[in-house]
XYZ file of C-alpha atoms in Angstrom:
512
model
C 101.568 -35.577 -173.636
C 103.375 -35.125 -170.574
C 101.506 -31.824 -170.548
C 98.341 -32.747 -170.894
C 98.924 -35.578 -168.651
C 100.432 -33.170 -166.068
C 97.295 -30.711 -165.669
C 94.697 -33.837 -165.627
C 96.400 -35.160 -163.105
C 96.874 -31.618 -160.991
C 93.109 -31.033 -161.314
C 91.801 -34.005 -160.073
C 94.455 -33.549 -157.125
C 93.047 -29.979 -156.424
C 89.544 -31.193 -156.531
C 90.282 -34.124 -153.858
C 91.670 -31.383 -151.429
C 89.391 -29.999 -148.982
C 91.617 -26.433 -149.476
C 93.755 -25.344 -152.332
C 97.187 -26.490 -152.044
C 99.824 -24.061 -150.087
C 102.948 -23.348 -152.759
C 106.445 -22.320 -150.719
C 109.416 -21.416 -152.905
C 112.493 -20.916 -151.218
C 114.948 -19.059 -152.889
C 118.946 -18.476 -151.959
C 120.969 -16.524 -153.012
C 124.533 -17.739 -154.704
C 124.284 -20.708 -153.708
C 125.751 -23.360 -155.610
C 124.827 -26.605 -157.093
C 127.637 -27.931 -154.814
C 126.790 -26.434 -151.505
C 123.941 -29.434 -150.184
C 125.436 -32.419 -149.570
C 123.112 -34.582 -151.246
C 124.921 -33.283 -154.014
C 128.039 -34.090 -152.544
C 129.169 -31.573 -150.748
C 131.697 -32.846 -147.806
C 131.030 -30.339 -145.243
C 127.805 -31.559 -144.074
C 126.003 -28.749 -143.702
C 123.077 -29.360 -145.139
C 121.137 -32.256 -142.827
C 117.912 -30.767 -143.311
C 118.040 -30.245 -146.965
C 119.010 -33.466 -147.818
C 116.153 -34.753 -145.522
C 114.190 -33.149 -147.780
C 115.820 -34.392 -150.842
C 115.353 -38.097 -149.209
C 111.126 -37.181 -148.157
C 110.883 -34.993 -151.701
C 112.998 -35.128 -155.985
C 115.904 -34.605 -156.049
C 116.563 -32.527 -159.655
C 120.002 -32.520 -160.607
C 119.701 -30.556 -164.035
C 117.897 -27.217 -162.677
C 119.169 -24.025 -164.276
C 118.200 -20.518 -163.320
C 117.013 -18.421 -166.028
C 119.931 -16.118 -166.092
C 123.528 -15.997 -163.967
C 122.907 -13.072 -162.216
C 119.635 -12.252 -159.432
C 117.362 -10.085 -160.492
C 117.050 -11.042 -164.137
C 116.430 -14.350 -162.241
C 114.235 -13.494 -160.062
C 111.817 -11.686 -162.563
C 111.819 -14.547 -164.722
C 110.705 -17.049 -161.585
C 107.868 -14.172 -161.095
C 106.589 -13.809 -164.710
C 107.328 -17.243 -166.243
C 109.069 -15.578 -168.752
C 112.995 -14.793 -170.123
C 114.695 -11.379 -169.018
C 114.954 -10.882 -172.868
C 110.902 -11.106 -172.538
C 110.178 -9.451 -169.519
C 112.825 -6.700 -170.068
C 115.070 -7.183 -167.063
C 118.260 -6.814 -169.115
C 120.185 -4.274 -170.742
C 120.885 -2.857 -174.250
C 123.680 -0.470 -173.051
C 126.464 -3.179 -173.897
C 126.043 -6.192 -175.800
C 126.925 -9.215 -173.808
C 126.718 -8.016 -170.168
C 125.052 -9.006 -167.004
C 123.143 -6.195 -165.300
C 120.952 -5.725 -162.045
C 119.320 -3.257 -159.832
C 121.408 -1.629 -157.519
C 119.504 1.131 -155.498
C 120.876 4.070 -158.107
C 118.853 2.052 -161.472
C 115.632 3.839 -162.511
C 114.064 0.827 -163.566
C 111.862 -2.070 -162.130
C 109.869 -4.799 -163.175
C 107.418 -3.942 -166.095
C 104.130 -2.770 -165.524
C 102.794 -5.065 -168.530
C 104.128 -7.991 -166.886
C 102.004 -9.941 -164.727
C 103.130 -11.651 -162.023
C 102.393 -15.222 -159.709
C 101.000 -13.502 -156.779
C 98.974 -11.123 -158.754
C 97.542 -14.651 -160.744
C 97.505 -16.631 -157.605
C 94.971 -13.474 -155.974
C 92.724 -14.104 -158.350
C 92.159 -17.618 -157.127
C 92.143 -16.435 -153.421
C 95.521 -16.470 -152.296
C 97.108 -14.453 -149.767
C 100.852 -14.071 -150.444
C 103.960 -12.729 -148.839
C 107.634 -12.338 -150.042
C 110.217 -12.541 -147.081
C 113.721 -11.449 -147.956
C 114.939 -9.671 -151.059
C 112.707 -8.524 -153.679
C 115.175 -7.191 -156.355
C 112.904 -6.003 -159.019
C 112.811 -2.348 -157.942
C 113.004 -0.460 -155.206
C 110.870 2.588 -156.397
C 106.835 2.523 -154.912
C 105.765 1.042 -158.182
C 107.868 -2.026 -158.479
C 107.723 -2.743 -154.782
C 105.845 -5.959 -153.716
C 102.321 -4.643 -152.636
C 102.010 -3.004 -156.065
C 102.514 -6.020 -157.798
C 100.620 -8.433 -156.251
C 101.876 -9.391 -152.944
C 99.340 -9.062 -149.980
C 102.599 -9.273 -147.301
C 106.244 -7.735 -147.491
C 108.836 -8.385 -145.149
C 112.314 -7.490 -146.602
C 114.286 -4.934 -148.573
C 113.948 -4.023 -152.137
C 117.966 -4.528 -152.678
C 120.646 -6.471 -151.335
C 122.039 -6.047 -147.686
C 125.024 -4.336 -149.590
C 126.525 -1.493 -147.056
C 127.324 0.204 -144.625
C 127.067 3.269 -146.349
C 127.766 6.515 -144.525
C 123.973 7.683 -145.695
C 125.504 11.257 -147.295
C 127.344 9.905 -150.688
C 124.487 6.470 -150.358
C 122.170 5.971 -148.672
C 121.927 2.513 -146.397
C 119.462 -0.137 -147.483
C 115.728 0.035 -146.375
C 113.991 -2.994 -144.419
C 110.469 -3.004 -145.425
C 107.458 -4.272 -143.138
C 104.150 -4.199 -146.069
C 104.350 -0.837 -147.396
C 106.785 1.639 -145.142
C 110.064 0.827 -144.235
C 110.963 -0.082 -140.185
C 114.801 0.438 -140.612
C 117.848 0.071 -142.795
C 120.529 -2.370 -142.554
C 123.563 -1.743 -140.921
C 122.182 1.317 -138.609
C 118.562 -0.782 -137.513
C 119.061 -3.995 -138.600
C 122.790 -5.162 -137.304
C 125.059 -6.548 -139.500
C 128.837 -6.594 -138.386
C 130.834 -6.863 -141.223
C 133.746 -7.285 -139.076
C 133.007 -10.584 -137.725
C 129.872 -11.940 -140.088
C 127.502 -11.887 -137.745
C 123.485 -10.798 -137.914
C 120.765 -11.969 -136.557
C 118.411 -11.223 -139.631
C 117.957 -15.011 -141.208
C 116.518 -15.496 -137.525
C 113.934 -12.829 -138.179
C 113.482 -13.782 -141.912
C 112.192 -17.358 -140.033
C 110.249 -15.896 -137.579
C 108.174 -13.628 -140.002
C 107.383 -16.680 -142.441
C 106.621 -18.944 -139.483
C 103.760 -16.539 -138.410
C 102.720 -16.162 -142.103
C 102.221 -20.033 -142.422
C 100.404 -20.162 -138.766
C 97.954 -17.156 -139.543
C 97.206 -18.233 -142.954
C 96.531 -21.772 -141.101
C 94.705 -20.337 -138.469
C 92.313 -18.244 -141.311
C 92.064 -21.170 -143.387
C 93.398 -19.515 -146.173
C 95.436 -20.787 -149.255
C 98.947 -19.055 -149.148
C 101.861 -18.460 -151.158
C 105.158 -17.799 -149.016
C 108.220 -16.531 -151.228
C 110.797 -17.162 -148.675
C 113.788 -15.430 -150.253
C 116.754 -14.598 -147.330
C 120.174 -13.400 -148.975
C 122.463 -14.426 -146.243
C 124.683 -16.495 -148.654
C 125.053 -13.546 -150.727
C 128.435 -11.393 -150.269
C 128.691 -10.012 -147.279
C 127.746 -13.058 -145.751
C 126.081 -13.447 -142.370
C 125.086 -15.712 -139.843
C 123.254 -15.626 -136.729
C 125.202 -16.389 -133.161
C 124.198 -19.926 -133.119
C 125.860 -20.530 -136.279
C 128.977 -18.397 -135.809
C 132.211 -20.182 -136.580
C 130.428 -23.320 -136.941
C 131.311 -24.580 -140.525
C 134.860 -25.231 -141.654
C 133.890 -23.275 -144.476
C 133.853 -20.357 -143.009
C 131.310 -17.288 -143.122
C 129.682 -18.354 -145.960
C 129.405 -21.767 -144.665
C 128.383 -20.629 -141.535
C 125.434 -18.968 -143.718
C 124.512 -22.312 -145.055
C 124.172 -23.301 -142.336
C 121.769 -21.116 -140.921
C 119.430 -21.489 -144.162
C 119.379 -25.382 -143.585
C 118.178 -24.567 -140.316
C 115.363 -22.294 -141.227
C 114.927 -25.219 -143.922
C 113.816 -27.997 -141.671
C 112.004 -25.301 -139.250
C 109.637 -24.525 -141.635
C 109.133 -27.673 -143.190
C 108.560 -28.975 -139.499
C 106.087 -26.040 -138.857
C 103.965 -27.933 -141.569
C 104.151 -30.891 -140.372
C 103.022 -29.753 -136.585
C 100.246 -28.215 -138.076
C 99.355 -31.483 -140.419
C 99.501 -29.584 -143.342
C 102.178 -31.135 -145.550
C 100.175 -33.150 -147.179
C 98.859 -30.080 -148.731
C 101.758 -27.978 -149.278
C 104.249 -27.758 -152.373
C 107.794 -26.799 -151.142
C 110.399 -26.083 -153.873
C 114.280 -25.396 -152.537
C 116.834 -23.798 -154.975
C 118.466 -20.634 -155.914
C 118.602 -17.334 -158.033
C 122.097 -18.204 -159.935
C 125.585 -20.197 -159.476
C 127.988 -19.203 -156.722
C 129.939 -15.964 -156.950
C 133.598 -17.776 -157.406
C 135.069 -14.719 -157.898
C 134.199 -14.188 -154.238
C 137.108 -16.612 -153.723
C 135.633 -17.588 -149.948
C 132.020 -18.386 -151.334
C 129.741 -21.440 -152.465
C 130.732 -24.395 -154.438
C 129.580 -25.312 -158.019
C 130.437 -28.983 -157.804
C 132.193 -30.061 -161.118
C 130.990 -27.748 -163.307
C 132.645 -24.549 -164.891
C 132.831 -21.225 -163.553
C 130.233 -19.380 -161.497
C 127.586 -16.333 -161.383
C 127.994 -14.118 -164.126
C 128.742 -16.527 -166.166
C 126.417 -18.778 -168.555
C 128.691 -22.076 -168.338
C 127.070 -24.582 -166.296
C 128.522 -23.293 -162.946
C 126.847 -20.043 -163.106
C 123.058 -21.120 -164.260
C 122.608 -24.938 -163.033
C 121.107 -24.670 -159.572
C 120.586 -26.880 -156.498
C 116.564 -27.979 -156.755
C 114.442 -30.357 -154.243
C 110.588 -30.070 -154.627
C 108.773 -31.568 -151.681
C 105.406 -32.222 -151.227
C 104.306 -35.570 -149.310
C 101.768 -37.773 -150.496
C 102.085 -36.572 -153.600
C 105.522 -36.314 -154.949
C 107.045 -39.596 -153.956
C 110.096 -39.258 -151.393
C 113.680 -40.349 -152.217
C 113.598 -39.886 -156.353
C 115.761 -37.777 -158.101
C 114.762 -36.666 -162.001
C 117.257 -35.744 -164.898
C 114.211 -33.408 -166.112
C 115.643 -29.926 -167.510
C 113.640 -27.490 -165.861
C 114.348 -23.792 -164.757
C 113.424 -21.153 -162.178
C 110.415 -20.046 -165.075
C 108.711 -23.678 -164.433
C 108.053 -22.798 -160.983
C 105.756 -19.725 -162.482
C 103.598 -22.532 -164.634
C 103.595 -25.151 -162.044
C 102.970 -23.191 -159.300
C 99.470 -21.656 -161.127
C 98.623 -25.671 -162.351
C 99.237 -26.615 -158.574
C 96.642 -23.375 -157.457
C 93.885 -23.886 -160.276
C 94.913 -20.870 -162.067
C 96.080 -20.021 -165.547
C 98.704 -18.150 -166.709
C 98.190 -15.273 -169.356
C 97.372 -16.054 -172.704
C 98.061 -13.151 -174.602
C 102.290 -13.417 -174.228
C 104.589 -16.309 -174.692
C 105.408 -17.973 -171.523
C 108.829 -19.949 -171.380
C 107.615 -21.824 -168.183
C 106.188 -24.967 -168.622
C 104.676 -27.514 -166.252
C 106.287 -30.021 -165.048
C 103.841 -31.737 -162.712
C 103.980 -34.828 -164.548
C 107.773 -35.036 -163.002
C 107.054 -34.279 -159.808
C 104.546 -37.204 -159.248
C 106.654 -39.330 -161.144
C 110.005 -38.885 -161.749
C 110.755 -40.917 -165.037
C 108.339 -38.967 -166.878
C 110.904 -36.804 -168.945
C 110.400 -34.742 -171.472
C 113.526 -35.409 -173.738
C 112.546 -32.038 -175.957
C 112.441 -29.515 -173.504
C 115.298 -26.928 -174.182
C 117.318 -24.251 -171.757
C 118.182 -21.200 -173.380
C 121.125 -19.685 -171.493
C 120.865 -15.839 -171.547
C 123.538 -13.153 -170.523
C 121.969 -9.407 -170.894
C 120.545 -9.110 -174.451
C 121.756 -12.278 -176.328
C 121.824 -15.937 -176.180
C 124.626 -17.672 -175.510
C 123.791 -21.292 -175.361
C 120.820 -24.148 -175.401
C 120.961 -27.411 -174.008
C 119.010 -30.026 -175.494
C 118.923 -33.248 -173.969
C 122.155 -33.553 -172.941
C 124.221 -31.582 -175.545
C 124.563 -27.945 -174.671
C 125.485 -26.039 -178.276
C 127.308 -22.611 -177.456
C 126.490 -19.508 -179.695
C 128.727 -17.216 -177.593
C 131.968 -17.003 -175.650
C 132.635 -14.269 -173.278
C 133.982 -14.965 -169.458
C 134.439 -11.799 -168.506
C 137.143 -8.400 -169.362
C 140.827 -8.759 -169.101
C 143.863 -10.141 -170.443
C 146.032 -13.727 -169.900
C 144.975 -16.974 -168.567
C 143.637 -15.571 -165.088
C 139.844 -15.720 -165.435
C 138.489 -14.627 -161.380
C 134.838 -15.370 -162.419
C 136.536 -19.398 -162.562
C 139.349 -19.265 -160.235
C 141.718 -21.834 -160.783
C 140.619 -23.053 -164.349
C 141.460 -22.303 -167.905
C 140.277 -24.166 -171.131
C 142.043 -22.583 -173.802
C 139.222 -21.262 -176.507
C 136.161 -21.859 -174.025
C 137.219 -19.311 -171.331
C 137.848 -15.548 -173.478
C 138.346 -12.423 -172.515
C 136.886 -11.064 -175.827
C 133.244 -11.703 -177.057
C 133.429 -14.409 -179.267
C 130.559 -15.053 -181.998
C 130.334 -19.102 -182.616
C 126.983 -18.327 -184.634
C 128.222 -20.273 -187.383
C 129.312 -22.895 -186.074
C 128.365 -23.664 -182.414
C 130.818 -25.198 -179.759
C 129.274 -28.397 -178.847
C 129.333 -30.278 -175.506
C 127.952 -33.228 -174.037
C 127.212 -32.504 -170.295
C 126.615 -36.367 -169.375
C 130.519 -36.922 -170.031
C 131.703 -34.170 -169.630
C 129.961 -31.779 -167.047
C 133.055 -29.502 -166.904
C 132.739 -28.271 -170.399
C 136.223 -29.269 -170.921
C 136.208 -31.641 -174.344
C 133.928 -29.651 -177.191
C 132.948 -31.655 -179.676
C 133.853 -30.854 -183.256
C 132.324 -32.134 -186.491
C 131.701 -35.791 -187.407
C 128.444 -37.497 -187.024
C 127.658 -36.385 -183.512
C 128.037 -33.195 -183.756
C 125.923 -33.231 -186.847
C 123.371 -35.243 -185.172
C 122.777 -33.519 -182.203
C 123.188 -29.780 -184.319
C 120.453 -31.088 -186.436
C 118.109 -31.452 -183.192
C 119.358 -27.864 -181.766
C 118.969 -26.279 -184.863
C 115.425 -25.934 -185.402
C 114.623 -24.855 -181.743
C 116.885 -22.011 -181.557
C 115.602 -21.085 -185.046
C 111.702 -21.515 -183.840
C 112.860 -19.505 -180.632
C 114.215 -16.352 -182.442
C 111.410 -16.406 -185.154
C 109.164 -15.965 -182.224
C 111.184 -13.953 -179.942
C 109.880 -10.000 -179.554
C 113.088 -8.234 -177.341
C 110.941 -6.395 -174.030
C 111.757 -2.819 -173.301
C 115.282 -3.126 -171.700
C 114.464 -2.064 -168.030
C 118.109 -1.559 -166.734
C 119.681 0.935 -169.112
C 119.199 4.360 -166.854
C 120.922 5.128 -163.469
C 120.068 8.399 -161.172
C 121.459 9.021 -158.200
C 118.106 11.031 -156.725
C 116.204 7.918 -157.001
C 118.043 5.811 -154.465
C 117.076 4.743 -150.790
C 116.957 8.194 -149.788
C 113.388 9.016 -148.405
C 111.518 5.878 -149.039
C 107.812 5.349 -147.891
C 106.969 5.687 -143.480
C 110.787 7.013 -143.214
C 109.040 10.064 -141.677
C 107.653 7.802 -139.054
C 111.065 6.479 -137.493
C 112.643 9.810 -138.441
C 114.706 8.193 -141.072
C 114.497 10.574 -144.251
C 117.992 11.306 -145.862
C 118.139 15.052 -148.170
C 117.401 13.552 -151.775
C 120.396 15.219 -154.415
C 119.453 16.509 -157.973
C 117.926 14.650 -160.203
C 121.583 13.325 -162.884
C 119.716 10.581 -165.167
C 122.673 8.925 -167.258
C 123.143 5.528 -168.311
C 123.967 2.748 -166.252
C 127.461 1.450 -166.157
C 127.822 -2.670 -165.815
C 131.190 -4.251 -165.869
C 131.683 -4.939 -162.784
C 131.065 -8.094 -160.561
C 128.294 -7.809 -158.062
């Protein structure tokens, strides 16, 4: 009933508009649930995001589709779990994988991406920042539905010597215009860079241009300053009590405020849906990284700290301000909801995991209590949440020994944090996240356990019965396909010699 009601409501709203609503998805990189003030952060770094929540809707239980960047981003673009869209590895059981520049793969050509569907109903789309769904030409944004691109196919790792490994290229549309560190400076010694300001200007110019052209637009704004190595521009340098990471958070917050103000200045705020969130939990293993609030562990794990994200929806005149929802939702829902807002429809020839949450956006108390969240790590379903209960079918934190876990610094819960891959499928380990958000107190046996598993068990059975894994895109690596000679390199005299091809299986056991 919620889905039917939301479609009717959204259809009536779109019909009442003089133009189709604009869509802006702001995806941060490695930002934790506890990094924003409205979720309890003490550092007072996010006044604009907090204001956005005061004017919109705060999600307390919003999830990524994976505990690492590339699979999460693939799920946002496709509305499908990584196990379906192929953004995982089968080289090693239960291991995370992503797209470093030596990875051969990218988003499968059989997947249909959000900008491709929006293009069919008249939208112009731009991505600014980090793509991370493959850096070969056939995988880059302009080959997958976007009209404009400013940013990189990879993260801003480096600097490299351009001999053993090339520096990462920055693209303007289909051609590189330079490389990180050599042309787009990041001072790793101080943590200073003006790149976030460039990303902000690109976003503002795109908004202004589409407004002038009276064209509905989709802006996918995905800066990566909060991913190690952290960076911030001169005006935010050493401004945060949390150091470089906090400086980066402050600059992201500033940019959010500027973009929202631009919409108000152009008087299109009532016709623009904006959603702010992150790709995965904060990288707590970096020690100087983000904050995951009361949750266990962080990035690379399927504990709550690795998967639960900060999330705010904003649409003045449509989303009532100052509301909070406990609806379980995920990045994949942004795919389906964006299509609904635009008057487009998702593909009907495949399973779409994202659902339309428009009913929650307009009425925060209209919660679908039967909506599950599936936690995947690589090629395995680790856990499922239904309502307040989370059933863990596998535990695996990271390799090693003893009671020290880099992914969970300062935390140790016996038989929950593990160096081994432990299968609990026969008797899943249950937590009640409402009263135990830190996953410290497993529920064993008894009527509460039995009642919860009676609800969760059939959901898992149905999910697995319908699951057809996609071809794994992240299995193979080859140094020859690194960013030696990207499109446009000859125009700026920055092509590098391409080494001989040496394909091999990727090794996925390192932190990223």
